[in-house]
Amino acid sequence: MSENSIALIFAFPLFGAVLCALVGRKSRNLCHPIAVASLAGALWGGIETLRRVIASEANEVSYYFGGWNADAYPRGVGIEFRADYLGTLIMLVVVGVAFLVAIYSKLPVAEETPEKEGSFYTLFLLQVTGLAGICLTGDAFNLYVLIEVAALTGYGLIAMGSARAAAATFNYVILGTIGASFYLLGVGYVYMKTGTLNMVGIQEVITADGLADSAAMQVAFVFICLGVLIKMAFFPFHAWLPNAYFHAPTATSSLLAPLVTKVMIYVMIRMTLTVFGVDFSFENTLWTEVIPWLVVIAIVCAATMALAQRDVKKMLTYLIVAEVGYMVGGIWVYNYYGFIGSIFHVISDACMTLCLFLGVGIILRKRKTTHFDGLRGLFRKMPFTMGGFFVGGFSIIGLPPTCGFFSKWYLITGGMLAERWEYMVALMFSTMVMVVLFFRLIERIHLAVTESGENIGHGHGDLALPDSETFFDEAHWTMLVPLLLSASVVLVIGIFNQDIVNLIQDFLEPFDLPKGTDR
Amino acid sequence: MRAVSEADSSIMFGEDGLLNELLVERFNYCVYVVLLLIGLYAMIAKNNLIKKLIGMSIFQTAIILFYVSIGVKEGGTIPIYVAEHDPHGNHAEHAAHPEEANATEGSEENATTATASHEADHGHHAPRSLTDEETSGYANPLPHVLMLTAIVVGVATLGVALALTQRIYRAYGTIEEDAVLAAILAEDAATVIPDVLSTKPKRAKAKSRKAKQA
Amino acid sequence: MKKLALAVTVLTGVLLLYAAQDFLAWGDLQSPASASPVSKHFIADTGVDTEVPNMVTAVLADYRGFDTMFETVVIFIAGIAIIGILRRTGADADAPALKRENEIATEPDLIVTNTVRLLVPVIQLFAFYVLAHGHVSPGGGFQGGVIMGASFILVALAWDLPKAMDRLSVDRAVMLAGVGILIYAGIGLFSMLLGGEFLDYAELSHVLPVSSEMARYHAMLGVEIGVAFTVTAVMFAIYANLSTRGRLEGGL
C-alpha cells in the first residue's frame, strides 16, 4: 500500500468529500468527523511519501496514474506525479494546515453557515485535494485542472457566507478566471512548440530543439507567469484578496489564507526551474531587472495599506500581499540563497499565517468583531489564545527562534549577494512596519485607550471592562488546540530549520544557481 | 519612385509579406486573438455583471478554439479509426470489397499502403500499430481531449458565477457594478461595531445582529 | 476604467500577435504538436493498448483518466457550490419571493406538453446511445450526460419545475452525482487494490475474464457511466437552483 501513498493523498479526501455530500443533508453532525478522518489519512499518505522521497536515490518518486510508466511508453502519454523535495514539503504543509483547520472548524461552521455543513465540508475536502495535487503533479495541463478545482471550491467556500462575501467573490471569479485562462493560454503555446505536456518532457524539448529564442515560448512564459501572479494576488492584481478573505467565513479564511497564495508561489518556482529551466527564465536580464522593482513597489504598498487598517483581519490580508511580494522577490533576485529563502518562506509563512488566522477566528467568535476597538482586555480573558496569536505575530516580524526569522535571513542574504539593494531595503522597511503593527496591537489590547485617544480606564490596570469580560474564559478546545499546535509548529520549524533547509538545498543542487556576487 | 513603393507594398502584401503571413496562413490565430480581446475587454470594462460573464464565456471560448486549431492536420480526418484500422475490424465488408473500401477513404493515404495493411490483417484480427504514414492521416486527438476538460471547467465557473450574481441581486437589488459598490459603501458607513465592552446596559446588541446579517 | 481596460486589451493583443509569427502555418504536418512522439503514440497505438476505435475517448478515459476524474469533480463542485450559495437558511428562508414584472400564470400548453411527452423518451434513449457508443463514434460520458440532463430540463420547461423534481429532486440529484464520482474513483481504487496504480484498468483483467486490453475497454465504459450520472444530476440541479433563485418552487 505504501507504494501508492501518492494516490492515497488524494483518494482519502476525495472519498471523504463524496461521503460528506451524501450524508450531509440527513446527519449534519457526521460531516466534521468524516473530514477530520480523511485528512488524517491524507496526512499519513503525505508523511509516507516524504519518507519514500528521502529514501530514494534520485530524491524523487514518480507515480504514473493509469500505469503508463515512462519505461514502456513515451513520456507524457499518461499523467505523471513527481514527488521531489520541493513538492513533497509543500504538500505536507498543505495537508497539515488543512488537518488543523478541519479540527478547528467545528464550531465556526455550525454558527456562521448553519445547515450548510454538508456542502461546506465537501468543498473543504476537495479544496485540499486540489491544492495537494498542484504540489505533486508533473503535467502542465493537469496543473490547470487542479488550479481550477482549488479555485472553484474557493469561490464556493467564500460565497457560502453573507451576501457581502458573494459580492467579493464575484470580483475574485473574474480575476481568477483571467489568471487561470492566461495560464492555459501559455500552456497552449508551449504545447504547440514542444508537443508534450509533461513538465520534464517540456524541459527536454526546450534544450534539445533550442527553443530559448523562440518568440512564442517567451510569450508563453510571460502569460504563464502573468496568470500565476494574478492568482497569487501580486500587486497590482491583489484587489480581490482583502475583500474576499475578510468577508469569508472563519473556517474558509483560515484554510485559504495560509495556502492558496503560497501554492501559487510553488507553481511559479516549478515553472521557472523545472519546466522552462534556469537558463530560459533568468538569463534574460530584462525580467531579473524589472521584477525586483515591481516587488519593491508591491511590498511597500501592501505594508503601507496594512498600516492604514483599523481591523485586525483586514490588516492580516494586506500582510499576505506583502508576504507574497517577499517570495516573488526571493525567486527573481536569481540567487541560490534567495531561492532557499523563498521556498522556506512558503513553508513558514503558511504556518504563521495559519496561526494568525486561527487566533483572529477565536477573537471574532468571542467579541463578534475584529476591529481594534473590540480587543481590549483579551490578554486577561484568553491568555493562551493571545499567546499563540502573538507567536505568529513575532514570526511575521521575524524574531528568533520563530521560523520567520530564518526565512527572512535567507531572503536578505539572497538579496545582498545578488546586489539587489532595493529588495533588501523593502524587506527592512516592511519589517519595521510590521513591528509597528503588532506592537500597536499589543498596546490596544493592553490599555484602555480607544481609537479617538480617549482614556476610558480609571487608573492603572483598569481597562473599563464589564464584569463579564474580566474572567478567564478561554476558547473551546477544538479551536484552542489547533492554534497552540500551529504556534508550536512555528517554533519547531524555526528551531529545526537546518533539517528542512538541507532538504531544500538537495533539491536546488542540480539547478546550478549563482551563489555569490558574480552573476 | 515607383520601384520603391512596389518594394514597400510587397513587404506588406507580397507572398512573404506581413499581412499574408498573418492573415492568410495563420488566419486561425488572428480570429482567436480577436475573440479573446473582445472577451477580455468585456470582462474588465463592462458595468453589468451579466455582461462581464458573457465576456468571460467568449474569452474562454477563444482559448478553446485556439487549442482545437493546433490539432488540425492538412488532409487528416477525425481521430477515430477508419474501418480498416479499427482494432475490432469490419471483417465482412473487407473480405468482399477491398478495392471499393479503399476508394471511399476520406484520407489521402496512397492506395498501395492501404492495400498492404489490408492484406496484413486479413488473416488475423489483432490490432496493430499504425505506421507514420498512416498516423499523419488522423488529426491529433490530444487537443480535443484537453478542450473537453476546458469546456467543462468553463461551464462550471459560469454556473458558479451566475449563482453569485443571483445572490448579489437578492441582497442588493441590482446587478450594475457601480450600484452594488454604492450599496456596499452605504452599508459599511452604517455598520456599528458591536460594543461588547461597554459598561453601560446593552442596547448595541440589536444593531450588531442586524449588521452581521447583511 | 474603460481606458485602462482598452490599454490592457491592446497590450495583450500585441503580445499574442507577436508570438503568432513564430507558429507554423495552420495544419502543417511538421508542427511539433503533430509530430511529437506522444501524439504519434496516441494515434498509432490506441488500438493496440486499449482496442478502442475512438482515440479521443481512449485518451480521455484511459491515458489521461486522472484529468477526467478531476473534471468530473469540477462539475460536482459546481453543483454543490451553487446549491450552497443559493440555499436560504434561517431568517432568509421565509422571505417572500421577489415579484416578477409582467408575469402571467398559465396552464401548461397542450401542444407543447404532448410533443415533449413523445420526445423525452427518444432523447433519453439517444443519451444512452451517445454514452455507450462513445467508444466507436464521437460521444462519451459528458455528452450523454448533458443530453440526459437536458431531457429533465425539457420536462421542467414544458410543464413546471415540480413535475420534473418529482422525478429528480435536488437531494436525489446530489446523491446521484456522488454515486457517479464513487463509481469513477471506485474503479480507480479497485485497480489500485488489485496491485496496479490508481486507475490502471489493466489490473481488472485479474477479476474479469477478459484480456488486459479488453479490461481497459470495459473499465472505460464503467468510468463513462459514472461521469454521465454526475453530469446528468448536476445539470438538472444547476437548472433547478438558478431558475428559481434557490427557492426550488415556481420556475420558468
GROMACS .gro file of N, CA and C in nm, chain C residues 106-180:
model
  225
  839THR      N    1  -4.990   3.069  -1.633
  839THR     CA    2  -5.064   2.998  -1.738
  839THR      C    3  -5.061   2.850  -1.711
  840GLU      N    4  -5.154   2.780  -1.772
  840GLU     CA    5  -5.155   2.635  -1.771
  840GLU      C    6  -5.051   2.587  -1.872
  841PRO      N    7  -4.992   2.469  -1.846
  841PRO     CA    8  -4.901   2.415  -1.948
  841PRO      C    9  -4.974   2.396  -2.080
  842ASP      N   10  -4.910   2.436  -2.189
  842ASP     CA   11  -4.974   2.433  -2.319
  842ASP      C   12  -4.991   2.290  -2.369
  843LEU      N   13  -5.105   2.263  -2.432
  843LEU     CA   14  -5.139   2.126  -2.471
  843LEU      C   15  -5.043   2.071  -2.575
  844ILE      N   16  -5.016   2.154  -2.677
  844ILE     CA   17  -4.930   2.105  -2.786
  844ILE      C   18  -4.790   2.077  -2.735
  845VAL      N   19  -4.740   2.173  -2.655
  845VAL     CA   20  -4.603   2.157  -2.607
  845VAL      C   21  -4.591   2.033  -2.521
  846THR      N   22  -4.686   2.016  -2.427
  846THR     CA   23  -4.670   1.903  -2.336
  846THR      C   24  -4.681   1.770  -2.410
  847ASN      N   25  -4.770   1.764  -2.507
  847ASN     CA   26  -4.782   1.636  -2.577
  847ASN      C   27  -4.662   1.607  -2.665
  848THR      N   28  -4.608   1.711  -2.727
  848THR     CA   29  -4.488   1.688  -2.806
  848THR      C   30  -4.373   1.642  -2.717
  849VAL      N   31  -4.359   1.711  -2.603
  849VAL     CA   32  -4.248   1.674  -2.514
  849VAL      C   33  -4.268   1.533  -2.462
  850ARG      N   34  -4.393   1.498  -2.436
  850ARG     CA   35  -4.420   1.362  -2.388
  850ARG      C   36  -4.370   1.258  -2.487
  851LEU      N   37  -4.379   1.290  -2.616
  851LEU     CA   38  -4.329   1.195  -2.716
  851LEU      C   39  -4.178   1.202  -2.730
  852LEU      N   40  -4.124   1.324  -2.711
  852LEU     CA   41  -3.982   1.342  -2.739
  852LEU      C   42  -3.891   1.290  -2.628
  853VAL      N   43  -3.933   1.310  -2.503
  853VAL     CA   44  -3.838   1.283  -2.393
  853VAL      C   45  -3.786   1.139  -2.394
  854PRO      N   46  -3.868   1.037  -2.416
  854PRO     CA   47  -3.810   0.902  -2.418
  854PRO      C   48  -3.707   0.886  -2.530
  855VAL      N   49  -3.733   0.949  -2.645
  855VAL     CA   50  -3.637   0.938  -2.755
  855VAL      C   51  -3.506   1.006  -2.717
  856ILE      N   52  -3.519   1.124  -2.655
  856ILE     CA   53  -3.398   1.195  -2.614
  856ILE      C   54  -3.317   1.111  -2.516
  857GLN      N   55  -3.387   1.050  -2.422
  857GLN     CA   56  -3.314   0.974  -2.322
  857GLN      C   57  -3.249   0.850  -2.383
  858LEU      N   58  -3.320   0.790  -2.479
  858LEU     CA   59  -3.260   0.675  -2.546
  858LEU      C   60  -3.136   0.717  -2.623
  859PHE      N   61  -3.147   0.833  -2.688
  859PHE     CA   62  -3.032   0.884  -2.761
  859PHE      C   63  -2.917   0.913  -2.667
  860ALA      N   64  -2.949   0.961  -2.547
  860ALA     CA   65  -2.844   0.988  -2.449
  860ALA      C   66  -2.771   0.858  -2.414
  861PHE      N   67  -2.845   0.751  -2.391
  861PHE     CA   68  -2.781   0.622  -2.362
  861PHE      C   69  -2.694   0.579  -2.479
  862TYR      N   70  -2.746   0.603  -2.601
  862TYR     CA   71  -2.669   0.563  -2.719
  862TYR      C   72  -2.537   0.640  -2.726
  863VAL      N   73  -2.546   0.772  -2.704
  863VAL     CA   74  -2.424   0.853  -2.713
  863VAL      C   75  -2.324   0.806  -2.609
  864LEU      N   76  -2.375   0.772  -2.489
  864LEU     CA   77  -2.287   0.726  -2.383
  864LEU      C   78  -2.221   0.594  -2.421
  865ALA      N   79  -2.302   0.499  -2.464
  865ALA     CA   80  -2.247   0.366  -2.486
  865ALA      C   81  -2.166   0.358  -2.613
  866HIS      N   82  -2.201   0.438  -2.713
  866HIS     CA   83  -2.132   0.430  -2.841
  866HIS      C   84  -2.013   0.522  -2.846
  867GLY      N   85  -1.982   0.585  -2.731
  867GLY     CA   86  -1.872   0.680  -2.731
  867GLY      C   87  -1.739   0.618  -2.761
  868HIS      N   88  -1.733   0.486  -2.754
  868HIS     CA   89  -1.605   0.421  -2.785
  868HIS      C   90  -1.580   0.416  -2.934
  869VAL      N   91  -1.688   0.421  -3.011
  869VAL     CA   92  -1.672   0.394  -3.153
  869VAL      C   93  -1.702   0.517  -3.238
  870SER      N   94  -1.782   0.607  -3.185
  870SER     CA   95  -1.815   0.728  -3.259
  870SER      C   96  -1.800   0.844  -3.162
  871PRO      N   97  -1.806   0.967  -3.210
  871PRO     CA   98  -1.794   1.077  -3.115
  871PRO      C   99  -1.902   1.067  -3.008
  872GLY      N  100  -1.865   1.082  -2.884
  872GLY     CA  101  -1.963   1.067  -2.778
  872GLY      C  102  -1.892   1.040  -2.648
  873GLY      N  103  -1.962   0.986  -2.552
  873GLY     CA  104  -1.897   0.957  -2.426
  873GLY      C  105  -1.983   0.999  -2.309
  874GLY      N  106  -1.924   0.998  -2.192
  874GLY     CA  107  -1.999   1.024  -2.070
  874GLY      C  108  -2.051   1.166  -2.059
  875PHE      N  109  -1.967   1.265  -2.090
  875PHE     CA  110  -2.009   1.405  -2.073
  875PHE      C  111  -2.121   1.438  -2.168
  876GLN      N  112  -2.103   1.399  -2.294
  876GLN     CA  113  -2.203   1.432  -2.395
  876GLN      C  114  -2.336   1.365  -2.361
  877GLY      N  115  -2.329   1.233  -2.329
  877GLY     CA  116  -2.452   1.161  -2.296
  877GLY      C  117  -2.518   1.217  -2.172
  878GLY      N  118  -2.436   1.253  -2.074
  878GLY     CA  119  -2.493   1.307  -1.951
  878GLY      C  120  -2.564   1.438  -1.972
  879VAL      N  121  -2.507   1.525  -2.056
  879VAL     CA  122  -2.571   1.654  -2.081
  879VAL      C  123  -2.704   1.634  -2.152
  880ILE      N  124  -2.709   1.541  -2.249
  880ILE     CA  125  -2.834   1.517  -2.321
  880ILE      C  126  -2.940   1.465  -2.225
  881MET      N  127  -2.897   1.375  -2.136
  881MET     CA  128  -2.993   1.322  -2.039
  881MET      C  129  -3.043   1.431  -1.945
  882GLY      N  130  -2.951   1.514  -1.897
  882GLY     CA  131  -2.992   1.624  -1.811
  882GLY      C  132  -3.086   1.718  -1.884
  883ALA      N  133  -3.059   1.738  -2.014
  883ALA     CA  134  -3.145   1.826  -2.092
  883ALA      C  135  -3.286   1.772  -2.100
  884SER      N  136  -3.300   1.640  -2.100
  884SER     CA  137  -3.436   1.585  -2.108
  884SER      C  138  -3.516   1.621  -1.983
  885PHE      N  139  -3.451   1.620  -1.867
  885PHE     CA  140  -3.522   1.661  -1.746
  885PHE      C  141  -3.556   1.809  -1.749
  886ILE      N  142  -3.462   1.889  -1.800
  886ILE     CA  143  -3.488   2.032  -1.809
  886ILE      C  144  -3.604   2.058  -1.905
  887LEU      N  145  -3.613   1.978  -2.010
  887LEU     CA  146  -3.722   1.995  -2.105
  887LEU      C  147  -3.857   1.969  -2.037
  888VAL      N  148  -3.860   1.866  -1.951
  888VAL     CA  149  -3.983   1.840  -1.876
  888VAL      C  150  -4.016   1.960  -1.789
  889ALA      N  151  -3.914   2.016  -1.724
  889ALA     CA  152  -3.938   2.131  -1.638
  889ALA      C  153  -3.987   2.251  -1.716
  890LEU      N  154  -3.938   2.267  -1.839
  890LEU     CA  155  -3.981   2.382  -1.918
  890LEU      C  156  -4.122   2.364  -1.970
  891ALA      N  157  -4.154   2.240  -2.013
  891ALA     CA  158  -4.284   2.220  -2.076
  891ALA      C  159  -4.397   2.223  -1.974
  892TRP      N  160  -4.378   2.154  -1.862
  892TRP     CA  161  -4.476   2.162  -1.756
  892TRP      C  162  -4.426   2.266  -1.657
  893ASP      N  163  -4.399   2.226  -1.535
  893ASP     CA  164  -4.337   2.320  -1.443
  893ASP      C  165  -4.235   2.245  -1.361
  894LEU      N  166  -4.159   2.317  -1.283
  894LEU     CA  167  -4.045   2.256  -1.215
  894LEU      C  168  -4.086   2.145  -1.120
  895PRO      N  169  -4.193   2.158  -1.042
  895PRO     CA  170  -4.227   2.048  -0.950
  895PRO      C  171  -4.247   1.915  -1.021
  896LYS      N  172  -4.299   1.918  -1.146
  896LYS     CA  173  -4.320   1.791  -1.214
  896LYS      C  174  -4.186   1.724  -1.245
  897ALA      N  175  -4.087   1.805  -1.283
  897ALA     CA  176  -3.956   1.746  -1.308
  897ALA      C  177  -3.891   1.704  -1.176
  898MET      N  178  -3.914   1.782  -1.071
  898MET     CA  179  -3.850   1.748  -0.944
  898MET      C  180  -3.915   1.629  -0.877
  899ASP      N  181  -4.037   1.594  -0.918
  899ASP     CA  182  -4.095   1.468  -0.872
  899ASP      C  183  -4.008   1.352  -0.915
  900ARG      N  184  -3.950   1.368  -1.035
  900ARG     CA  185  -3.870   1.259  -1.089
  900ARG      C  186  -3.727   1.265  -1.038
  901LEU      N  187  -3.675   1.386  -1.018
  901LEU     CA  188  -3.535   1.400  -0.978
  901LEU      C  189  -3.523   1.522  -0.888
  902SER      N  190  -3.543   1.501  -0.758
  902SER     CA  191  -3.533   1.614  -0.667
  902SER      C  192  -3.386   1.650  -0.648
  903VAL      N  193  -3.363   1.768  -0.589
  903VAL     CA  194  -3.225   1.813  -0.574
  903VAL      C  195  -3.147   1.721  -0.481
  904ASP      N  196  -3.215   1.671  -0.376
  904ASP     CA  197  -3.146   1.576  -0.286
  904ASP      C  198  -3.101   1.453  -0.361
  905ARG      N  199  -3.194   1.399  -0.443
  905ARG     CA  200  -3.158   1.279  -0.517
  905ARG      C  201  -3.052   1.310  -0.620
  906ALA      N  202  -3.055   1.433  -0.674
  906ALA     CA  203  -2.953   1.470  -0.773
  906ALA      C  204  -2.815   1.471  -0.708
  907VAL      N  205  -2.807   1.527  -0.587
  907VAL     CA  206  -2.676   1.528  -0.519
  907VAL      C  207  -2.629   1.386  -0.494
  908MET      N  208  -2.725   1.299  -0.456
  908MET     CA  209  -2.686   1.161  -0.430
  908MET      C  210  -2.636   1.095  -0.558
  909LEU      N  211  -2.708   1.121  -0.669
  909LEU     CA  212  -2.669   1.061  -0.796
  909LEU      C  213  -2.531   1.110  -0.839
  910ALA      N  214  -2.507   1.239  -0.818
  910ALA     CA  215  -2.377   1.294  -0.855
  910ALA      C  216  -2.267   1.229  -0.773
  911GLY      N  217  -2.294   1.212  -0.641
  911GLY     CA  218  -2.194   1.148  -0.556
  911GLY      C  219  -2.168   1.005  -0.599
  912VAL      N  220  -2.276   0.934  -0.636
  912VAL     CA  221  -2.260   0.795  -0.680
  912VAL      C  222  -2.174   0.790  -0.807
  913GLY      N  223  -2.193   0.888  -0.896
  913GLY     CA  224  -2.113   0.891  -1.018
  913GLY      C  225  -1.964   0.901  -0.988
   0.00000   0.00000   0.00000
